[in-house]
CSV table of C-alpha atoms in Angstrom, one decimal:
chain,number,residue,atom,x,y,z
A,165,UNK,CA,-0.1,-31.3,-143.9
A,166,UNK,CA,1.1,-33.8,-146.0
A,167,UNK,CA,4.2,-36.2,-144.6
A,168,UNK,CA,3.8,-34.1,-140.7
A,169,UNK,CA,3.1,-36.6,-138.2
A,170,UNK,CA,2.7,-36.2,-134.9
A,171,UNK,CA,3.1,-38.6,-132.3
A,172,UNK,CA,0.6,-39.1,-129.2
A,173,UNK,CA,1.3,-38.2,-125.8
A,174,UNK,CA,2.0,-42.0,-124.8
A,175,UNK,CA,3.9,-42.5,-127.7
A,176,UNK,CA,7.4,-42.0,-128.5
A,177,UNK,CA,8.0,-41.6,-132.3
A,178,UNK,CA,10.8,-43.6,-134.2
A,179,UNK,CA,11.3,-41.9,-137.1
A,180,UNK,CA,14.1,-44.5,-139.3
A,181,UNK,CA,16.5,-43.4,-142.7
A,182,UNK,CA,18.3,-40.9,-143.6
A,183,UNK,CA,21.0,-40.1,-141.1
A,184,UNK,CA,21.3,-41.6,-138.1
A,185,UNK,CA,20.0,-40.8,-134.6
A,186,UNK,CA,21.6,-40.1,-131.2
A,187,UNK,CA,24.4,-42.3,-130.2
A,188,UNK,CA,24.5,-44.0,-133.3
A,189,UNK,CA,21.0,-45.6,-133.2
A,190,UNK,CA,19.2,-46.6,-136.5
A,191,UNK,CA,16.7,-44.2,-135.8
A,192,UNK,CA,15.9,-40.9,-134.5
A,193,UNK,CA,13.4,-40.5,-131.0
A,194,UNK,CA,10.3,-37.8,-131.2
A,195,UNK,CA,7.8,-37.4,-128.2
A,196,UNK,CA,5.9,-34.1,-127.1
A,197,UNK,CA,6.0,-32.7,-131.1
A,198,UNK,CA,5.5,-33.3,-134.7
A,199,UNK,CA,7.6,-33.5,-137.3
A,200,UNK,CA,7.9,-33.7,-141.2
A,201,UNK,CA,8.9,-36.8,-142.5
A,202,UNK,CA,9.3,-37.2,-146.2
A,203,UNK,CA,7.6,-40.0,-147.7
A,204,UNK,CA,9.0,-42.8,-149.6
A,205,UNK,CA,12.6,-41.7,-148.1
A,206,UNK,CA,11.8,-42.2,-144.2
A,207,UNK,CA,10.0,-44.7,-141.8
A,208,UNK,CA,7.9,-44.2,-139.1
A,209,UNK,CA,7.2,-46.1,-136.3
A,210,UNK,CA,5.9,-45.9,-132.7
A,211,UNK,CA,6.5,-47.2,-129.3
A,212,UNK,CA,3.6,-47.2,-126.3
A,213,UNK,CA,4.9,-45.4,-123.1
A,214,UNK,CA,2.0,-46.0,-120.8
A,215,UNK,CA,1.8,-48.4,-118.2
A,216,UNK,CA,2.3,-51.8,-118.9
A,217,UNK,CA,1.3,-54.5,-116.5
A,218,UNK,CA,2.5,-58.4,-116.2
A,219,UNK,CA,1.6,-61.0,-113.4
A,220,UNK,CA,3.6,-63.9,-112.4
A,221,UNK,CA,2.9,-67.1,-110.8
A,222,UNK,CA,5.9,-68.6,-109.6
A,223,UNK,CA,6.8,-72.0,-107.3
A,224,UNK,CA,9.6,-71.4,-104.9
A,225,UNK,CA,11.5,-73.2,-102.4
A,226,UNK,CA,12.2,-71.7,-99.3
A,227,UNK,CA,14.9,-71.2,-97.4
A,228,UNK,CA,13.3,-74.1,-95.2
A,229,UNK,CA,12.7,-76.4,-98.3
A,230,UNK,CA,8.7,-75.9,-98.7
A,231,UNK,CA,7.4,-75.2,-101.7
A,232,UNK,CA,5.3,-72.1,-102.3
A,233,UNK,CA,3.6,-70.3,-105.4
A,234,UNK,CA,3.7,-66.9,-105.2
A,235,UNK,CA,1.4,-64.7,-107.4
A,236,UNK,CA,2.5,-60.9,-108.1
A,237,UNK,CA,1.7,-58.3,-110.4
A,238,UNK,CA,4.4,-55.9,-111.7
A,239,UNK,CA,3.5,-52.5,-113.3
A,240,UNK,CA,6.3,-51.0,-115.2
A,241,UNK,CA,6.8,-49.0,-118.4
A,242,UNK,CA,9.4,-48.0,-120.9
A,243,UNK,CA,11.4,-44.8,-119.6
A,244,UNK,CA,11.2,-41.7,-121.1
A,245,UNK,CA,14.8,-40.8,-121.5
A,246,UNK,CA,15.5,-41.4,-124.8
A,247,UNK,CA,17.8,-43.9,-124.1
A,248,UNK,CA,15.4,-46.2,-122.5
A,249,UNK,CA,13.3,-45.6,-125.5
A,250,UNK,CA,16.0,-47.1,-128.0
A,251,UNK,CA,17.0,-49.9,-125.8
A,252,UNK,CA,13.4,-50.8,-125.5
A,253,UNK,CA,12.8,-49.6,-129.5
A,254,UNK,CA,15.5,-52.0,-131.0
A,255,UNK,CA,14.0,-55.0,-128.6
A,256,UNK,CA,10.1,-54.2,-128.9
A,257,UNK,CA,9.3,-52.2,-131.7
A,258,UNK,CA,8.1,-55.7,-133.9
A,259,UNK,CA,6.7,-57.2,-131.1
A,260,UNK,CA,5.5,-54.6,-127.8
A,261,UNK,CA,3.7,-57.5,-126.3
A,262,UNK,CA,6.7,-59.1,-125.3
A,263,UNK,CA,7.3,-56.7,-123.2
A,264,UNK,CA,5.1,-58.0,-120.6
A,265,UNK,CA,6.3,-61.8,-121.4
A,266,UNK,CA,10.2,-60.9,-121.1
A,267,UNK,CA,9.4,-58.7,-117.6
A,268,UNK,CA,7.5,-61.6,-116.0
A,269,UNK,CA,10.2,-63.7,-116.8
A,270,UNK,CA,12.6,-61.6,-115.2
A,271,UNK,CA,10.6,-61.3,-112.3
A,272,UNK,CA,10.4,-64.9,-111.5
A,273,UNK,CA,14.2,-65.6,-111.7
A,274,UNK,CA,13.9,-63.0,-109.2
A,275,UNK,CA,11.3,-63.9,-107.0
A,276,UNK,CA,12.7,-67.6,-106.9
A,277,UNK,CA,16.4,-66.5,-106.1
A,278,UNK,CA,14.8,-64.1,-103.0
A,279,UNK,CA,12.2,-66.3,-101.4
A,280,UNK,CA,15.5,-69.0,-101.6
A,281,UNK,CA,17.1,-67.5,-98.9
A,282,UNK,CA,13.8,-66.2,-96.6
A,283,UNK,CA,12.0,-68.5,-94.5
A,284,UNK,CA,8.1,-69.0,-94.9
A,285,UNK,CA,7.2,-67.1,-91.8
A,286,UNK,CA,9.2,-63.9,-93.1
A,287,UNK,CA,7.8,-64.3,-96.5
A,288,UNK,CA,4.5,-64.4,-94.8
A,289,UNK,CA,5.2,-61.2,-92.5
A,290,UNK,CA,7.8,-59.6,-94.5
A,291,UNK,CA,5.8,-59.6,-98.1
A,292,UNK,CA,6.7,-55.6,-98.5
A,293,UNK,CA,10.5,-56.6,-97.8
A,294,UNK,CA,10.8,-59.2,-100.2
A,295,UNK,CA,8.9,-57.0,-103.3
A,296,UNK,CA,11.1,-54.1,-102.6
A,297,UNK,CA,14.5,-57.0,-102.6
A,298,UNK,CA,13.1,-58.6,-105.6
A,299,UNK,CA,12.4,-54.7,-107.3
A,300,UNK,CA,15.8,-53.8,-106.4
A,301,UNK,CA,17.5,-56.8,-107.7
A,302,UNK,CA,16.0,-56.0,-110.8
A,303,UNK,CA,16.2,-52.7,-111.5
A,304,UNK,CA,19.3,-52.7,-113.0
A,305,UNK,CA,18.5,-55.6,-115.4
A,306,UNK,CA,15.3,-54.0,-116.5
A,307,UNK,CA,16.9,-51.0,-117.3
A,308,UNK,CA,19.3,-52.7,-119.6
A,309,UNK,CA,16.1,-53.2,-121.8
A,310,UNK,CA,14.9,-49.7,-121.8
A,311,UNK,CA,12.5,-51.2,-119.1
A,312,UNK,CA,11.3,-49.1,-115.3
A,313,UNK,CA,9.2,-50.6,-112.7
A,314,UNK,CA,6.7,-48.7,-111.1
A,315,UNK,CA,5.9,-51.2,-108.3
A,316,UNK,CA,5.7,-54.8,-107.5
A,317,UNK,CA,2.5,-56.2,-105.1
A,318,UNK,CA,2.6,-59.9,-103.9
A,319,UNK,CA,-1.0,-61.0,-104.2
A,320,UNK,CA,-0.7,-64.5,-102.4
A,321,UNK,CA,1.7,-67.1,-100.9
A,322,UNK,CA,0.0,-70.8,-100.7
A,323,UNK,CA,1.9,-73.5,-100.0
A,324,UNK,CA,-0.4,-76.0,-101.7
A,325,UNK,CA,-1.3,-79.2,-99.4
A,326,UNK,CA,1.8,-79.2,-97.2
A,327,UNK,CA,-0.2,-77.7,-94.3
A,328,UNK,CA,2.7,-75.6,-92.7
A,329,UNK,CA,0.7,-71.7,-93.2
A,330,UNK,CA,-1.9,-72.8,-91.7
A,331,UNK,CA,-0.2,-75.1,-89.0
A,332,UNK,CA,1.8,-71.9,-88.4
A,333,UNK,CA,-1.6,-69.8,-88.6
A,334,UNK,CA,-3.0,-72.4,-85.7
A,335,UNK,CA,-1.9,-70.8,-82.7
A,336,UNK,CA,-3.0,-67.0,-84.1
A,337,UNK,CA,-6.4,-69.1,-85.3
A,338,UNK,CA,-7.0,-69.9,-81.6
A,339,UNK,CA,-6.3,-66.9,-80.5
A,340,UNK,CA,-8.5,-65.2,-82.6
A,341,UNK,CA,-11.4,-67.5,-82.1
A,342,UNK,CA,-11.1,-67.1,-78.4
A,343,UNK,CA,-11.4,-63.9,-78.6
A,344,UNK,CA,-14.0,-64.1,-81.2
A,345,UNK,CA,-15.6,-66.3,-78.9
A,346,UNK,CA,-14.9,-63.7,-75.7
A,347,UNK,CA,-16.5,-61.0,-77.8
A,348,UNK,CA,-19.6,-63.1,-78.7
A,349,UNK,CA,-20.0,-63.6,-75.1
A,350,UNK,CA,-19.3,-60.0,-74.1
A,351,UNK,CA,-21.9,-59.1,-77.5
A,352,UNK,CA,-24.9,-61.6,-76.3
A,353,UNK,CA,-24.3,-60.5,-72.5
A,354,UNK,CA,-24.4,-56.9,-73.8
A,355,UNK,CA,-27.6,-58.3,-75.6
A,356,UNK,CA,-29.0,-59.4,-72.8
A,357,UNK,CA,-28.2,-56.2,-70.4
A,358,UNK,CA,-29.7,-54.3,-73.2
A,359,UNK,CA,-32.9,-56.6,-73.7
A,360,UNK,CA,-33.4,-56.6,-69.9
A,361,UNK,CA,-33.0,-52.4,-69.9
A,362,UNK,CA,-35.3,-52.6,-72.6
A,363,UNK,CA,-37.6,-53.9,-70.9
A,364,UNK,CA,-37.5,-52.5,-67.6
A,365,UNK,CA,-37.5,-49.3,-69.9
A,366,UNK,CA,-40.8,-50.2,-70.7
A,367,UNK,CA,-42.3,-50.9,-67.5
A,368,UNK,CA,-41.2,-48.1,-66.5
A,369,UNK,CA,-43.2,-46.3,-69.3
A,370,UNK,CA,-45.8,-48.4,-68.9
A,371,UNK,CA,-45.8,-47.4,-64.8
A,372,UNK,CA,-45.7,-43.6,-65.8
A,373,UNK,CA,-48.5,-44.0,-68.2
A,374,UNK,CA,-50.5,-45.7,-65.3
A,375,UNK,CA,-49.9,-43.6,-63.0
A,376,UNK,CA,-50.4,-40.5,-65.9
A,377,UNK,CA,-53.6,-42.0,-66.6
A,378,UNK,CA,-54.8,-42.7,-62.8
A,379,UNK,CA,-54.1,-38.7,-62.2
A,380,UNK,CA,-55.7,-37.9,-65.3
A,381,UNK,CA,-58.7,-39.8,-64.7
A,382,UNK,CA,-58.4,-38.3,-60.6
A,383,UNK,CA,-58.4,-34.5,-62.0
A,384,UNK,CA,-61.3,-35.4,-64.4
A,385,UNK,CA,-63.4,-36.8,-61.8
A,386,UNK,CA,-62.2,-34.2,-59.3
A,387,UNK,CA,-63.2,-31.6,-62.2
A,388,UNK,CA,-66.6,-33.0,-62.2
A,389,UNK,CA,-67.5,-33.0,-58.8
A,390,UNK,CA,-66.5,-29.8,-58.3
A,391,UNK,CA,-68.6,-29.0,-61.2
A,392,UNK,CA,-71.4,-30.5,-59.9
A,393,UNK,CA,-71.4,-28.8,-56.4
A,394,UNK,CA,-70.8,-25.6,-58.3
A,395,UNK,CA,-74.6,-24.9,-58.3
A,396,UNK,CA,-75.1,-25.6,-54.5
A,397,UNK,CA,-72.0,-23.8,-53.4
A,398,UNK,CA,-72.9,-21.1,-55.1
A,399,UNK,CA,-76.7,-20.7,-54.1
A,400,UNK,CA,-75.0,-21.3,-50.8
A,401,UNK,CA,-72.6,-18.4,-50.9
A,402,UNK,CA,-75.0,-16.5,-51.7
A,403,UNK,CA,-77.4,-17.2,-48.9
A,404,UNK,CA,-74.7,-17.0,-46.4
A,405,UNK,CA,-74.3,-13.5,-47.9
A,406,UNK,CA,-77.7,-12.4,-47.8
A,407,UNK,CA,-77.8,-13.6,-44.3
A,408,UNK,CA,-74.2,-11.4,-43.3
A,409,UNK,CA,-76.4,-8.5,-45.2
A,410,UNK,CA,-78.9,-8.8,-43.1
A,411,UNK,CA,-77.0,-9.1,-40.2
A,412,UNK,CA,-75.3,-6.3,-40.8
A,413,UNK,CA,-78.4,-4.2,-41.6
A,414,UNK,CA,-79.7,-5.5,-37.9
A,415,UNK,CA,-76.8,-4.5,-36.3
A,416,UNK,CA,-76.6,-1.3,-38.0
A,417,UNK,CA,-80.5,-1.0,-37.0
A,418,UNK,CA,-79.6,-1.7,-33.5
A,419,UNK,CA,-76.6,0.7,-33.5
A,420,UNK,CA,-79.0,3.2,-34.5
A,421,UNK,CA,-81.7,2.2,-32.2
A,422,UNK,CA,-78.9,2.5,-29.0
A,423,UNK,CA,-78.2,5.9,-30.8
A,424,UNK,CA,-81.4,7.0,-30.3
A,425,UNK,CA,-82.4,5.6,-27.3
A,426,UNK,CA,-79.2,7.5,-26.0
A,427,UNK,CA,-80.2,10.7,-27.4
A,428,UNK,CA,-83.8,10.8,-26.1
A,429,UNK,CA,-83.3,9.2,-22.6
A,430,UNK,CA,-79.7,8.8,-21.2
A,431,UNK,CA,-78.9,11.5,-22.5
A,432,UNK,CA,-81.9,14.1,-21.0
A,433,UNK,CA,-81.7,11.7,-17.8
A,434,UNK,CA,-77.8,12.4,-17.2
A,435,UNK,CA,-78.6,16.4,-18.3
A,436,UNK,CA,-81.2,16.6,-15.6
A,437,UNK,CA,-79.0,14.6,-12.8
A,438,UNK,CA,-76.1,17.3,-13.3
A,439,UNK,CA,-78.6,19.7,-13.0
A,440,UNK,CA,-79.5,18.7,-10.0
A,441,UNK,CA,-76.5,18.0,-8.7
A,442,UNK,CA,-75.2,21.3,-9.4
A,443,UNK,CA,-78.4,23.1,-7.7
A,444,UNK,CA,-77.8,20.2,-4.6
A,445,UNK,CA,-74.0,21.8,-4.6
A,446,UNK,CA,-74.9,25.1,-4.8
A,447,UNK,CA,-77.6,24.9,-2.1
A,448,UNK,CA,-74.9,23.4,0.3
A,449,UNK,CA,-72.6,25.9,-0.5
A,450,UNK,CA,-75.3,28.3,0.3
A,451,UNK,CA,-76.2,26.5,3.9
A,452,UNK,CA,-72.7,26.7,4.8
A,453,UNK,CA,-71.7,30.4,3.6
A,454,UNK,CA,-74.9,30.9,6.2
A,455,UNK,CA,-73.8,28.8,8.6
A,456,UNK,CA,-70.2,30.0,8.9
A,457,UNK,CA,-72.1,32.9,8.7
A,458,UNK,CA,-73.9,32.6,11.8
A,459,UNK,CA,-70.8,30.7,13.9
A,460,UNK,CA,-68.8,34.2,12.7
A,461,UNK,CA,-71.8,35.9,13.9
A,462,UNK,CA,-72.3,33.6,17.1
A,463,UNK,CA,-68.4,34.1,18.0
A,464,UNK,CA,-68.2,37.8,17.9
A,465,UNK,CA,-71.2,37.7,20.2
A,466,UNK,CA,-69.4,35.4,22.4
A,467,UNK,CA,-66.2,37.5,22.4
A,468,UNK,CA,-67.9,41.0,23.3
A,469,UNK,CA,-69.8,39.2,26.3
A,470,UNK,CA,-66.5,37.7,27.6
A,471,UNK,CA,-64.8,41.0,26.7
A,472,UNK,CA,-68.0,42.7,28.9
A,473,UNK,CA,-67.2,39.8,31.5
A,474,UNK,CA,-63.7,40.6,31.9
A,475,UNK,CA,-63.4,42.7,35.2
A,476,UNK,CA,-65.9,41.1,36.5
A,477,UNK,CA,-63.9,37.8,36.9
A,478,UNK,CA,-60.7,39.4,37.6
A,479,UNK,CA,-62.4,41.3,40.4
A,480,UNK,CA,-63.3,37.6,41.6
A,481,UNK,CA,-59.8,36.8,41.4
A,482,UNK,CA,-58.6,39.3,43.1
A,483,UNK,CA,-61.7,39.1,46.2
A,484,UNK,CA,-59.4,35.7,46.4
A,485,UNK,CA,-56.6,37.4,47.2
A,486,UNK,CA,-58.4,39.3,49.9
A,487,UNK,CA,-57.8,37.1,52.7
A,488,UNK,CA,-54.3,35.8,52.2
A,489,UNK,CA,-51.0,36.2,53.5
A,490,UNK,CA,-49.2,38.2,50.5
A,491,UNK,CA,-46.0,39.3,51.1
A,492,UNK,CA,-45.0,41.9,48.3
A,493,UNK,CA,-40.7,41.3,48.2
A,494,UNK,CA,-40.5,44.0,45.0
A,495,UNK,CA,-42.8,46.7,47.0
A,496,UNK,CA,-44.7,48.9,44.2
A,497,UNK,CA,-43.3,46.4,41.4
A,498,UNK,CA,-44.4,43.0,43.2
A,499,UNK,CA,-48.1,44.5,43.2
A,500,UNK,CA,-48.1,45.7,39.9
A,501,UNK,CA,-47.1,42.1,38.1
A,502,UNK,CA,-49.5,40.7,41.0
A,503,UNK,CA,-52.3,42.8,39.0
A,504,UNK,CA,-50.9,41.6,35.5
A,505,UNK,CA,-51.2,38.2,36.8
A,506,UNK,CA,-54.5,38.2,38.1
A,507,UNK,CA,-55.0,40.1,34.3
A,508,UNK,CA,-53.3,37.0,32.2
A,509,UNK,CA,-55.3,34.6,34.2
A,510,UNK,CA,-58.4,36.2,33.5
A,511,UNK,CA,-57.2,35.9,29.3
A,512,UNK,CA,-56.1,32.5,29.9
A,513,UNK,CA,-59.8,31.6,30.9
A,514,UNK,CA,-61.1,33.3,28.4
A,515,UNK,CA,-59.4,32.1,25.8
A,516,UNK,CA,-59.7,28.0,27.2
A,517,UNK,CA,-63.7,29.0,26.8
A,518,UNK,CA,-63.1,30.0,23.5
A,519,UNK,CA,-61.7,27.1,22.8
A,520,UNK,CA,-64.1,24.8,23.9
A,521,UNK,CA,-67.0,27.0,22.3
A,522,UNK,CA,-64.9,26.5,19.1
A,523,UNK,CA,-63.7,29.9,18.7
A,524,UNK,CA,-59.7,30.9,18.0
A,525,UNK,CA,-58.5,33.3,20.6
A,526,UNK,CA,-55.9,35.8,19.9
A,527,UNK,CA,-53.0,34.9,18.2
A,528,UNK,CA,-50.7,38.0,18.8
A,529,UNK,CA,-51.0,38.1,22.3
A,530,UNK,CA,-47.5,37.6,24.2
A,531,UNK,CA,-47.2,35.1,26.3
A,532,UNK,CA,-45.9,36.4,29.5
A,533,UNK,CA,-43.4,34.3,31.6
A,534,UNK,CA,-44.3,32.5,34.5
A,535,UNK,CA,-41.6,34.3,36.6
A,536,UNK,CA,-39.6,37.4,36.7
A,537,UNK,CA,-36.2,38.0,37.9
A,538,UNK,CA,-37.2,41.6,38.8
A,539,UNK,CA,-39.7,41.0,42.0
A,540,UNK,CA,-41.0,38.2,43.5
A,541,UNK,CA,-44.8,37.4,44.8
A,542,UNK,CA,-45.0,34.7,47.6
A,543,UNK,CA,-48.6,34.0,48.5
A,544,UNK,CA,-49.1,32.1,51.9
């Protein structure tokens, strides 16, 4: 629309006439909207916000009396109260590049009234101590112009030809280098330990593949020796089993041979021996049934002569008695046991010739004793 303008997001708009703006300024502040200005009657203007950048280059003295140029960068930007933008509106608006020219100046003052009182080695060590002193000295100012500071960097110190950084820088130089010098050393002999495993790594490989290809070659040759005495061994086998075939059909031959020879000789032979055997035992049993026979036979003859002879030798007994002095003590008793005596003598004879003709006498007959308490026989 005609006479709407509308400022951009980095821009703060200055819109001048008419009434005044806040806290008397000559003009009023827009940023984040539009709005309508009437032509002819009003004035427009507009004032960067983004980031702004200035670098310095500054000689100081130190606090030792060495000179030293110092190069920074400071990044800063107008604030975006709308105070900072009229304090930085009513100094910039003709000319915004001076911006950059009026906060390096600032900046220097700064940096030379700081690195005054610091000696080089803490300038040197301390650089993030002396950018936050020098951005705190200056806040304040740089606020007076509608000015922030977003950070300050310190890009180098060099004290020109005077010598004292790196004089100072000796001692850590050395050090360094020694151990630059230490770690080459440690590096080549690391080199070295690793060439040398290297190599013993490889002849080691190179062993295994020998000995890979000696085993190799060892089974191949091994493979074709066997597979050249394949044939043989195997027209050997089978003779030797042909030969335990026949062997076997021999022995079985043989087995069957004994078998037969068993059946149709040992075999009748051993039949006819038990058979005579058996008629040899059963004629011996025969001769002896006959033969006890005939002694059983010969005996009872034996017995009924000596039976028949009996008073005949008692009556000899008893003619002995004819002529001796007998005195009879027991009267009719003493003569009767002289008659059994002359009786058991007679059996006593009898049976001692059974005996020696091999015939048992009697075994019930009592045995009478040889005295009596009854009678008494004294023969003179």
């Amino acid at each position: 629309m005609f006479g709407y303008r509308v400022p951009a997001p980095d821009q703060a708009m200055l819109i001048s006439g008419g009434r005044r703006g806040q806290g008397g300024a000559p003009f009023r502040v827009v940023t984040g909207h539009g709005k309508f200005v009437l032509p002819v009657f009003r004035k427009v203007r507009f004032l960067t916000l983004a980031m702004c950048e200035a670098e310095v280059e500054e000689k100081c003295v130190s606090r030792q009396g060495i000179t030293l140029t110092v190069r920074s960068v400071i990044a800063f930007k107008v604030g975006n109260d709308t105070e900072s933008i009229v304090n930085a509106g009513q100094r910039f608006l003709s000319d915004q590049e001076q911006m950059a020219v009026l906060t390096g100046r600032i900046f220097a003052g700064h940096l030379r009234s700081i690195i005054g009182s610091m000696t080089v080695e803490e300038i040197i060590t301390e650089r993030q101590k002396l950018a936050t002193e020098v951005l705190d000295t200056s806040k304040a100012e740089m606020a007076k112009i509608g000015l922030i500071v977003d950070s300050l960097q310190i890009q180098s110190i060099d004290d020109g030809d005077t010598g004292y950084i790196d004089a100072m820088s000796a001692p850590h130089k050395a050090a360094i280098q020694r151990q630059a010098q230490i770690a080459q050393a440690q590096a080549s002999q690391a080199s070295a330990e690793a060439e040398q495993e290297a190599a013993r790594n490889q002849a080691e490989y190179a062993r295994q593949t020998a000995v890979v290809q000696a085993r190799y070659s060892a089974e191949v040759d091994r493979a074709q020796a066997e597979a050249a005495q394949a044939g043989p061994l195997a027209e050997a086998h089978a003779q030797r089993e042909v030969l335990a075939a026949r062997t076997e059909l021999a022995q079985r031959a043989a087995d069957l041979r004994q078998q037969q020879l068993v059946a149709e000789i040992v075999k009748p032979a051993e039949a006819e021996a038990e058979r005579i055997r058996v008629v040899a035992l059963a004629e011996a049993e025969r001769m002896k049934i006959q033969a006890e026979a005939a002694a059983s036979h010969g005996r009872v003859a034996l017995d009924r002569m000596l039976i028949d002879q009996l008073p005949q030798i008692v009556k000899e007994a008893a003619s002995g008695l004819s002529g001796a002095n007998v005195n009879v003590l027991n009267g009719a008793d003493g003569l009767g046991e002289i008659a059994a005596g002359l009786v058991g003598q007679g059996l006593t004879i009898l049976d001692a010739v059974r005996r020696n003709m091999g015939t048992p006498g009697p075994k019930d007959e009592p045995k009478r004793p040889s005295g009596a308490d009854d009678g008494a026989v004294e023969v003179r």
